[in-house]
DNA sequence: ATTTTTTAATTTGTCAGACAATTGACGTTT
DNA sequence: AAACGTCAATTGTCTGACAAATTAAAAAAT
C-alpha cells in the first residue's frame, strides 16, 4: 500500500472512530470532498473497512458504522492485558524488572511492523511475578515515535493498557498465534526452569483500525498458572479464498 | 455486500486460486475485461483480498499472489477437525492406530459430559501422522449410545466430522482450553520425544444447540507443526466515546 | 387533523475514459 | 560487456455520468 493510500486510510479511520456506532457516515460525494480524494479512491478505502466488518453499506440508504459485538465470553476473543486478566482472576501479581531500550529493528520485526529494516523501535520487556516467582514474560516491540518519553517514564503497567488509555491511534484487533516453545537459556533463567522446558507462547500483532501493526509482541507463560480458552463456532471457514486456493 | 458484488468477489477468488503463489495476475484492464466489469469495480474487489494479505500490489509492477504460510495454520474461531484442516491446507496426513473402546466414565469425564459416574462412554484415541511421524494425538470421550456400532465400524476420520456429517444432534460450539503439558510416558512414546517435553494441549467441550456436552476431548500437538491463531478484538477502543474522551 | 398517495431528492453501485508517475525490458551506444 | 536512453506497461487516481431504489418531503384524500 502506498503512503498516500495509507494516509487516506488513517484519516478515514479517524472519521469512522468519531462516529457513533449505528450512525450513518456522510454520503460518499461529501466524504470524498471532505477528504480531498475522488469518490473511486474513497470507495476503495471504504472497502477495506467493510471487509473488516467495521462499517456496513446499504445501497441507496447509506453507510453505517457497525456496533462492536457484545462481549460475553471472557476468553481469548477479547484482548486484555495480563495485568487486567490477573486481577480479574484474583491472582496477586507484581511487575518484575522492566527493560526499555531503543534500538533498530531486525528483519523479522521490520516485516511484522511494516517498517524499514534498521528503523528505530522501542523494546519493552518485563516479567510478571506471583509470590516472587516469574510466571509470565512479555516482550513488546513498537515503532519509534509512537510513545513519548514522558509517557515512558511513568510506565507502570502493560503496553496494551497504555495504548488503550491514550486512545490514539484507535486499535482494532490483535492477531495472536499460539504455540509452544522450548525455553532458551534466557527464558530458563527468568522462569527458574530447565532449558528445553515447554512454555506457552503468544506471538501477537496489534492492529490499528487503519490496518497498521503498532505492536509486535511475544508473551511467554509458565504452564499451570494461566488458563486460556476460546469458544469455537461449528461451521464453515469464513474466508472462502483459502478453500479455493488449496483445492 | 450486494449479490453482484459477491459474485465478482467469488470469480476473482477463483482466478487468484488458480494462479501460482508468487505469480503475477493479469493487468487490471485485462482482468476487468475478462470478468466483464469496470476497472473501478475490479479494484474494489481486489482491495478486499489485499486487506486479507492474499495478494500484494506493487505500483507499476503488477499484482502478485502471496505465498501462503507452509505450516498448518488455523484460526481457532471456527471449529474444524484436524483432518479437514490438513486437507484444506494440502498437507498429506494419515491416521495412525485407532483405538475405540467402551468403558465407564471417570468422575472428571462424568462431570464434563453431564452424566452419572460409571455411565458408559466411548473412548476414541488416534494419532495423526505426517511422514510416518506422529504430530498430533487426539482423545475423544462421548456418552454411550450416541454413535451406533455400524457407524463406528467404518470410522475413518475425525469424531467431529462424523458428528457434523450425521447432522444430529445439531452442534453449537466448542469451548476450548489451551495449555501446555509435559509429556508423560505414554505421550512421549507416541510422539517419540522425551518425558517432560512440552506439548500444546487443547481440552475441549463440544456443545449441542441444546447445551449438552456431546464430546469431551483432549488434543495434543507436537510443537512446530501447527500454528493456531485467534483474532482478539479490542472491544472498548472502537467505541467512539472513548476516543473522544481521550483526545 | 390524520392518513394515504405521489413526488422528488438522496445515495450507493457501476461504468467509461483519461492522465500521471514510475518501473522494467529493450535496444543503442560506448 | 557495460552503461545509457527509450518506450511500452502497469498501478494509482481523477472526472463525470447514469441506474436503481430508498427515504423523506409534499400533496392529496379522508
XYZ file of C-alpha atoms (C1' of nucleotides) in Angstrom:
554
model
C 0.000 0.000 0.000
C 1.383 3.364 -0.943
C 1.896 6.196 1.502
C -0.909 8.295 0.120
C -3.286 5.358 0.324
C -2.170 4.744 3.879
C -2.866 8.348 4.774
C -6.360 8.245 3.361
C -6.935 5.015 5.238
C -5.940 6.622 8.513
C -7.980 9.750 8.009
C -10.999 7.671 7.128
C -10.372 5.513 10.191
C -10.414 8.613 12.359
C -13.728 9.718 10.888
C -15.221 6.291 11.465
C -13.877 6.180 15.030
C -15.504 9.507 15.770
C -18.875 8.373 14.513
C -21.285 6.748 16.929
C -21.937 3.066 16.194
C -25.175 2.736 14.311
C -24.864 6.245 12.922
C -24.593 6.993 9.251
C -21.467 8.327 7.659
C -21.706 11.287 5.294
C -22.626 10.406 1.723
C -19.723 9.357 -0.447
C -19.537 12.506 -2.590
C -19.466 14.675 0.545
C -16.940 12.469 2.281
C -14.717 12.388 -0.768
C -14.796 16.174 -0.969
C -14.023 16.449 2.729
C -11.051 14.126 2.391
C -9.893 15.688 -0.833
C -9.954 12.499 -2.864
C -12.083 11.138 -5.646
C -15.083 9.019 -4.921
C -13.404 5.996 -6.505
C -10.439 6.197 -4.159
C -12.702 6.712 -1.194
C -14.716 3.650 -2.114
C -11.582 1.532 -2.273
C -10.591 2.691 1.181
C -14.087 2.042 2.487
C -13.980 -1.466 1.102
C -11.116 -2.179 3.464
C -13.249 -1.334 6.471
C -16.252 -3.132 5.063
C -14.120 -6.273 4.740
C -13.244 -5.970 8.397
C -16.865 -5.572 9.408
C -16.314 -2.087 10.779
C -18.816 -0.433 8.513
C -21.857 -1.714 6.684
C -23.038 -0.284 3.409
C -26.629 -0.392 2.333
C -27.312 0.561 -1.257
C -29.342 3.707 -1.512
C -29.543 4.026 2.247
C -26.054 4.957 3.310
C -23.006 3.630 5.077
C -23.319 2.857 8.741
C -20.764 2.330 11.467
C -21.222 -1.092 12.989
C -21.859 -1.757 16.611
C -18.960 -3.683 18.078
C -20.176 -7.147 19.031
C -21.271 -7.577 22.594
C -18.608 -9.202 24.685
C -19.912 -12.080 26.705
C -17.165 -14.615 26.769
C -14.096 -13.973 28.783
C -11.788 -15.985 26.637
C -9.232 -15.042 24.081
C -11.807 -13.373 21.875
C -11.261 -10.199 23.792
C -7.836 -8.743 24.095
C -6.879 -7.699 27.564
C -3.592 -7.210 29.269
C -2.125 -9.819 31.558
C -2.394 -7.331 34.379
C -6.116 -6.889 33.837
C -6.551 -10.626 33.422
C -4.626 -11.448 36.586
C -6.535 -9.010 38.717
C -9.796 -10.345 37.310
C -8.802 -13.874 38.210
C -7.718 -12.730 41.636
C -4.124 -13.713 41.173
C -1.906 -11.361 43.157
C 0.744 -10.277 40.710
C 3.506 -7.736 40.703
C 5.759 -6.494 37.998
C 9.372 -7.595 37.902
C 12.214 -5.751 36.280
C 11.276 -3.604 33.342
C 13.685 -3.035 30.498
C 13.026 -0.305 27.979
C 15.536 0.338 25.252
C 15.712 1.913 21.834
C 17.367 0.001 19.053
C 16.989 -0.712 15.369
C 14.523 -3.223 14.003
C 15.606 -6.686 12.979
C 14.409 -8.020 9.648
C 11.656 -10.027 11.303
C 10.482 -7.083 13.377
C 10.554 -4.731 10.414
C 8.408 -7.151 8.442
C 5.967 -7.546 11.307
C 5.617 -3.830 11.924
C 5.613 -2.864 8.271
C 8.610 -0.565 8.590
C 12.038 -0.389 7.019
C 14.805 -2.513 8.403
C 17.053 -0.620 10.799
C 14.220 1.765 11.546
C 14.122 2.633 15.219
C 11.972 0.586 17.582
C 11.278 0.576 21.279
C 11.856 -2.745 23.004
C 9.955 -3.224 26.257
C 10.467 -6.343 28.345
C 9.050 -7.185 31.718
C 8.161 -10.156 33.818
C 5.035 -10.842 35.828
C 5.635 -12.213 39.294
C 3.440 -14.017 41.748
C 4.967 -14.936 45.090
C 8.326 -13.595 43.910
C 8.230 -16.129 41.087
C 8.075 -15.222 37.410
C 5.044 -16.720 35.688
C 4.971 -14.637 32.509
C 7.487 -12.718 30.456
C 6.372 -10.131 27.957
C 8.238 -8.505 25.101
C 6.691 -5.629 23.158
C 8.244 -4.103 20.056
C 6.831 -0.767 18.915
C 7.865 1.552 16.108
C 9.792 4.518 17.456
C 7.934 7.779 17.801
C 4.642 6.307 18.875
C 5.119 6.665 22.595
C 6.573 9.812 24.056
C 9.358 9.971 26.599
C 7.198 11.319 29.379
C 4.695 8.550 28.798
C 7.500 6.059 29.094
C 8.772 7.467 32.334
C 5.692 6.697 34.351
C 5.081 3.457 32.521
C 3.950 1.001 35.113
C 1.595 -1.462 33.561
C 1.104 -3.042 30.201
C 1.824 -1.588 26.824
C -1.658 -2.553 25.716
C -3.286 -0.697 28.588
C -1.172 2.322 27.758
C -2.253 2.301 24.130
C -5.876 1.796 25.058
C -5.740 4.604 27.579
C -4.197 7.152 25.254
C -6.830 6.327 22.663
C -4.873 7.137 19.573
C -4.304 5.613 17.204
C -7.567 3.686 17.568
C -6.945 -0.024 17.945
C -8.811 -2.661 16.033
C -7.766 -6.157 16.959
C -4.859 -8.390 17.648
C -3.831 -11.447 15.731
C -2.468 -13.906 18.214
C -0.521 -17.004 17.285
C -0.407 -19.747 19.861
C 2.471 -22.143 20.096
C 4.758 -23.991 22.439
C 8.434 -23.174 22.589
C 11.345 -24.628 24.448
C 12.916 -22.302 26.954
C 16.300 -20.993 25.894
C 18.906 -20.018 28.423
C 17.496 -16.527 28.929
C 13.950 -17.735 29.472
C 15.071 -20.616 31.663
C 16.860 -18.171 33.941
C 13.893 -15.809 34.075
C 11.426 -18.531 34.992
C 13.798 -20.637 37.029
C 13.226 -23.716 34.894
C 15.386 -26.034 32.851
C 16.463 -25.225 29.343
C 14.184 -27.040 26.938
C 11.167 -26.984 29.222
C 7.979 -26.103 27.417
C 6.481 -22.632 27.581
C 3.227 -21.405 26.140
C 3.898 -18.562 23.758
C 1.646 -15.988 22.168
C 3.027 -14.072 19.247
C 0.748 -11.149 18.535
C 0.322 -8.371 16.014
C -1.753 -5.473 17.311
C -3.544 -3.691 14.514
C -4.909 -0.188 14.402
C -8.173 0.427 12.611
C -6.170 1.632 9.643
C -4.557 -1.775 9.383
C -1.118 -0.866 10.610
C 0.741 -3.007 13.122
C 1.506 -0.857 16.129
C 2.808 -3.515 18.482
C 4.559 -6.796 17.822
C 4.771 -8.856 20.953
C 5.932 -12.126 22.405
C 4.343 -13.412 25.585
C 5.707 -16.417 27.419
C 3.658 -18.197 30.054
C 4.742 -20.713 32.621
C 2.468 -23.752 32.347
C -0.058 -24.162 35.113
C -0.560 -20.537 36.064
C -2.714 -19.410 33.212
C -5.701 -20.951 31.552
C -6.773 -19.520 28.241
C -9.847 -20.583 26.423
C -11.645 -19.779 23.220
C -15.152 -20.542 22.018
C -15.110 -22.085 18.569
C -18.093 -21.973 16.282
C -19.199 -25.033 14.414
C -19.422 -24.130 10.788
C -17.699 -23.047 7.669
C -14.477 -21.212 7.442
C -15.372 -17.652 6.592
C -12.517 -16.895 4.270
C -13.585 -18.544 1.008
C -10.310 -17.850 -0.727
C -8.265 -20.258 1.274
C -10.622 -23.023 0.357
C -10.278 -22.231 -3.285
C -6.570 -21.702 -3.194
C -5.798 -25.047 -1.710
C -8.195 -27.225 -3.581
C -22.463 -6.620 0.216
C -24.778 -6.934 -2.728
C -25.218 -10.172 -4.672
C -23.474 -8.968 -7.798
C -20.533 -7.786 -5.726
C -20.414 -11.168 -4.042
C -20.327 -12.871 -7.410
C -17.446 -10.773 -8.645
C -15.652 -11.494 -5.394
C -16.026 -15.217 -5.906
C -14.979 -15.183 -9.517
C -11.928 -13.137 -8.638
C -11.166 -15.570 -5.814
C -11.240 -18.403 -8.311
C -8.792 -16.627 -10.585
C -6.475 -15.928 -7.669
C -6.788 -19.538 -6.562
C -5.745 -20.763 -9.970
C -2.680 -18.569 -10.027
C 0.532 -19.938 -8.593
C 1.722 -18.080 -5.483
C 4.336 -15.553 -6.418
C 2.978 -15.225 -9.934
C 1.552 -12.043 -11.343
C -2.113 -11.580 -12.053
C -3.185 -10.155 -15.404
C -3.129 -6.376 -15.600
C -6.223 -4.665 -14.277
C -7.701 -3.596 -17.633
C -7.362 -7.136 -18.976
C -8.759 -8.684 -15.815
C -11.674 -6.282 -15.791
C -12.481 -7.161 -19.393
C -12.225 -10.862 -18.629
C -14.607 -10.513 -15.694
C -16.930 -8.194 -17.544
C -16.753 -5.395 -15.013
C -15.256 -1.953 -14.921
C -11.786 -1.389 -13.640
C -13.121 0.583 -10.672
C -15.268 -2.317 -9.522
C -12.428 -4.748 -10.007
C -10.135 -2.589 -7.923
C -12.655 -2.519 -5.098
C -12.854 -6.284 -5.139
C -9.082 -6.574 -5.226
C -8.823 -4.324 -2.219
C -10.694 -6.958 -0.251
C -8.041 -9.545 -0.988
C -5.238 -7.094 -0.433
C -6.646 -6.356 3.018
C -6.519 -10.040 3.788
C -2.949 -10.348 2.621
C -3.847 -12.719 -0.186
C -2.475 -10.533 -2.930
C 0.134 -7.823 -2.974
C 0.030 -4.886 -5.353
C 3.105 -3.046 -6.482
C 2.542 0.181 -8.370
C 3.701 -0.048 -11.959
C 4.890 -3.597 -11.436
C 1.708 -5.618 -11.106
C -0.362 -7.547 -8.640
C 1.117 -10.705 -7.202
C -0.426 -13.667 -5.416
C 1.092 -14.149 -1.997
C 2.699 -17.316 -0.805
C 0.577 -18.988 1.873
C 2.452 -19.998 5.029
C 3.849 -23.502 4.959
C 2.892 -24.697 8.398
C -0.511 -25.921 9.419
C -2.362 -22.803 10.315
C -5.803 -22.485 11.702
C -7.938 -19.743 13.068
C -9.450 -21.052 16.239
C -12.690 -19.148 15.834
C -14.109 -21.875 13.669
C -14.087 -25.434 14.832
C -12.869 -27.901 12.291
C -11.223 -31.243 12.524
C -7.516 -31.692 12.100
C -8.281 -33.820 9.063
C -10.333 -31.106 7.404
C -7.733 -28.558 8.314
C -4.893 -30.594 6.905
C -6.659 -31.356 3.653
C -7.631 -27.728 3.288
C -4.007 -26.788 3.584
C -2.856 -29.598 1.347
C -0.696 -31.263 3.960
C -0.516 -35.009 3.449
C -1.563 -36.595 6.705
C -2.556 -40.112 7.543
C -4.192 -41.632 10.533
C -2.196 -43.805 12.862
C -3.574 -46.517 15.056
C -7.139 -46.026 16.155
C -8.349 -47.315 19.480
C -12.060 -47.484 20.191
C -13.243 -48.921 23.455
C -16.271 -48.843 25.687
C -15.814 -48.227 29.378
C -17.357 -46.364 32.264
C -16.887 -42.681 32.860
C -14.409 -41.353 35.373
C -15.533 -38.675 37.766
C -13.917 -35.950 35.672
C -15.459 -37.234 32.456
C -18.875 -37.606 34.024
C -18.722 -34.020 35.217
C -17.616 -32.785 31.811
C -20.291 -34.685 29.916
C -23.025 -34.056 32.442
C -23.745 -37.730 33.034
C -23.699 -40.029 36.018
C -20.434 -41.523 37.097
C -19.934 -45.064 35.845
C -22.244 -44.338 32.946
C -20.919 -45.885 29.759
C -18.724 -43.836 27.456
C -16.918 -44.439 24.207
C -13.229 -43.660 24.243
C -11.667 -42.947 20.848
C -7.959 -42.344 20.513
C -5.918 -41.848 17.394
C -2.762 -40.190 16.195
C -2.199 -38.011 13.158
C 0.893 -38.796 11.149
C 2.839 -36.853 8.609
C 5.840 -38.593 7.084
C 5.279 -41.574 9.391
C 5.753 -39.271 12.345
C 3.063 -38.529 14.906
C 2.350 -34.810 15.140
C -0.970 -34.896 16.968
C -2.766 -37.257 19.322
C -6.477 -36.975 19.853
C -8.704 -38.404 22.559
C -12.481 -38.127 22.316
C -14.866 -39.167 25.070
C -18.534 -39.497 24.091
C -21.557 -40.650 26.061
C -22.538 -44.167 25.063
C -25.499 -44.571 22.734
C -24.801 -41.541 20.611
C -22.931 -43.308 17.872
C -24.104 -46.620 16.509
C -21.992 -49.713 16.045
C -22.143 -49.651 12.269
C -21.076 -46.019 12.229
C -18.127 -46.890 14.403
C -17.026 -49.777 12.218
C -16.247 -47.698 9.180
C -14.993 -44.803 11.243
C -12.040 -43.407 9.402
C -11.735 -39.750 10.123
C -12.462 -37.434 12.961
C -15.220 -37.670 15.514
C -16.151 -34.084 14.794
C -16.543 -34.736 11.083
C -18.682 -37.747 11.906
C -20.969 -35.711 14.135
C -21.192 -32.908 11.618
C -21.952 -35.349 8.806
C -24.733 -37.165 10.590
C -26.305 -33.829 11.429
C -27.944 -34.837 14.640
C -27.818 -33.694 17.271
C -27.130 -30.228 15.853
C -23.872 -28.818 17.149
C -23.444 -25.369 18.541
C -19.917 -24.566 19.549
C -16.892 -25.830 21.362
C -15.207 -24.410 24.397
C -11.507 -24.962 24.043
C -8.981 -24.545 26.825
C -5.394 -24.014 25.767
C -2.486 -25.106 27.881
C 0.935 -26.665 27.853
C 1.512 -30.048 29.398
C 4.570 -32.148 29.972
C 4.576 -35.394 28.071
C 4.053 -38.425 30.254
C 5.435 -41.811 29.339
C 2.524 -42.676 27.054
C 2.658 -39.406 25.145
C 6.441 -39.436 24.935
C 6.286 -42.847 23.311
C 3.604 -41.807 20.859
C 5.445 -38.700 19.714
C 8.947 -40.095 20.054
C 10.024 -37.363 22.448
C 11.400 -37.208 25.967
C 9.244 -37.376 29.042
C 8.702 -33.880 30.319
C 8.912 -32.250 26.896
C 6.255 -29.635 26.329
C 3.148 -30.361 24.281
C 0.404 -27.997 23.290
C -2.907 -29.269 24.603
C -6.472 -28.349 23.797
C -9.123 -29.538 26.198
C -12.499 -29.069 24.565
C -16.171 -29.420 25.367
C -18.378 -29.752 22.286
C -21.855 -28.404 22.896
C -25.059 -29.196 21.059
C -27.562 -26.441 20.420
C -29.474 -27.715 23.433
C -26.486 -27.019 25.609
C -25.433 -30.586 26.264
C -21.839 -31.689 26.040
C -21.625 -34.393 23.422
C -17.861 -34.737 23.187
C -15.119 -34.160 25.716
C -11.754 -34.203 24.067
C -8.052 -33.852 24.624
C -5.827 -32.900 21.705
C -2.066 -32.967 21.963
C 0.085 -31.227 19.366
C 3.787 -31.568 18.741
C 5.360 -28.101 18.773
C 6.429 -26.719 15.409
C 3.926 -28.460 13.191
C 0.864 -26.438 13.960
C 0.252 -22.764 14.162
C -3.026 -21.771 15.701
C -4.139 -18.233 15.812
C -7.028 -16.235 17.107
C -8.131 -12.733 16.340
C -8.714 -10.841 19.532
C -10.969 -7.824 19.458
C -10.107 -4.635 21.197
C -13.641 -4.065 22.320
C -13.725 -0.708 24.001
C -11.448 1.268 21.823
C -13.683 1.047 18.798
C -16.318 2.642 20.949
C -16.119 6.225 19.772
C -16.930 7.643 23.182
C -13.588 6.551 24.493
C -11.787 8.062 21.575
C -13.491 11.347 22.124
C -12.868 11.307 25.834
C -9.199 10.589 25.444
C -8.497 13.061 22.733
C -56.165 16.662 11.906
C -54.818 12.282 10.187
C -53.817 9.006 6.839
C -52.648 7.742 2.259
C -50.613 8.629 -2.120
C -47.487 10.883 -5.054
C -43.350 13.076 -5.989
C -38.717 14.454 -5.679
C -34.241 14.273 -3.682
C -30.752 11.235 -1.924
C -27.370 7.613 -2.058
C -24.805 3.588 -3.284
C -23.285 0.612 -7.274
C -21.351 0.765 -11.568
C -19.394 2.282 -15.860
C -16.268 4.621 -19.446
C -12.424 7.153 -20.382
C -8.462 9.660 -19.244
C -3.864 11.143 -17.297
C 0.300 10.779 -14.156
C 4.240 8.513 -12.408
C 7.349 5.023 -12.337
C 9.086 0.616 -13.437
C 11.245 -2.836 -16.307
C 12.500 -4.571 -20.627
C 14.616 -3.500 -24.859
C 17.708 -1.504 -27.997
C 21.676 1.586 -28.632
C 25.975 3.457 -27.745
C 30.459 3.491 -25.691
C 30.402 -6.257 -21.778
C 28.585 -2.311 -19.550
C 26.247 1.918 -19.303
C 22.705 4.713 -21.066
C 18.464 6.237 -23.144
C 13.829 4.976 -24.897
C 9.353 3.331 -24.573
C 5.613 0.300 -23.539
C 3.352 -1.471 -19.495
C 1.027 -1.021 -15.070
C -0.982 0.738 -10.968
C -2.942 4.946 -8.679
C -6.036 8.454 -9.249
C -9.449 11.574 -11.173
C -13.766 13.343 -13.594
C -18.264 12.831 -14.948
C -22.109 10.230 -15.666
C -26.216 7.014 -15.220
C -29.229 3.402 -12.924
C -31.922 1.734 -9.228
C -34.065 2.004 -5.114
C -34.761 4.041 -0.686
C -36.167 7.826 2.065
C -38.196 11.988 3.139
C -40.985 15.618 1.789
C -45.008 17.272 -0.442
C -49.526 16.725 -1.951
C -53.897 14.698 -1.847
C -57.629 12.344 0.202
C -60.376 11.063 4.072
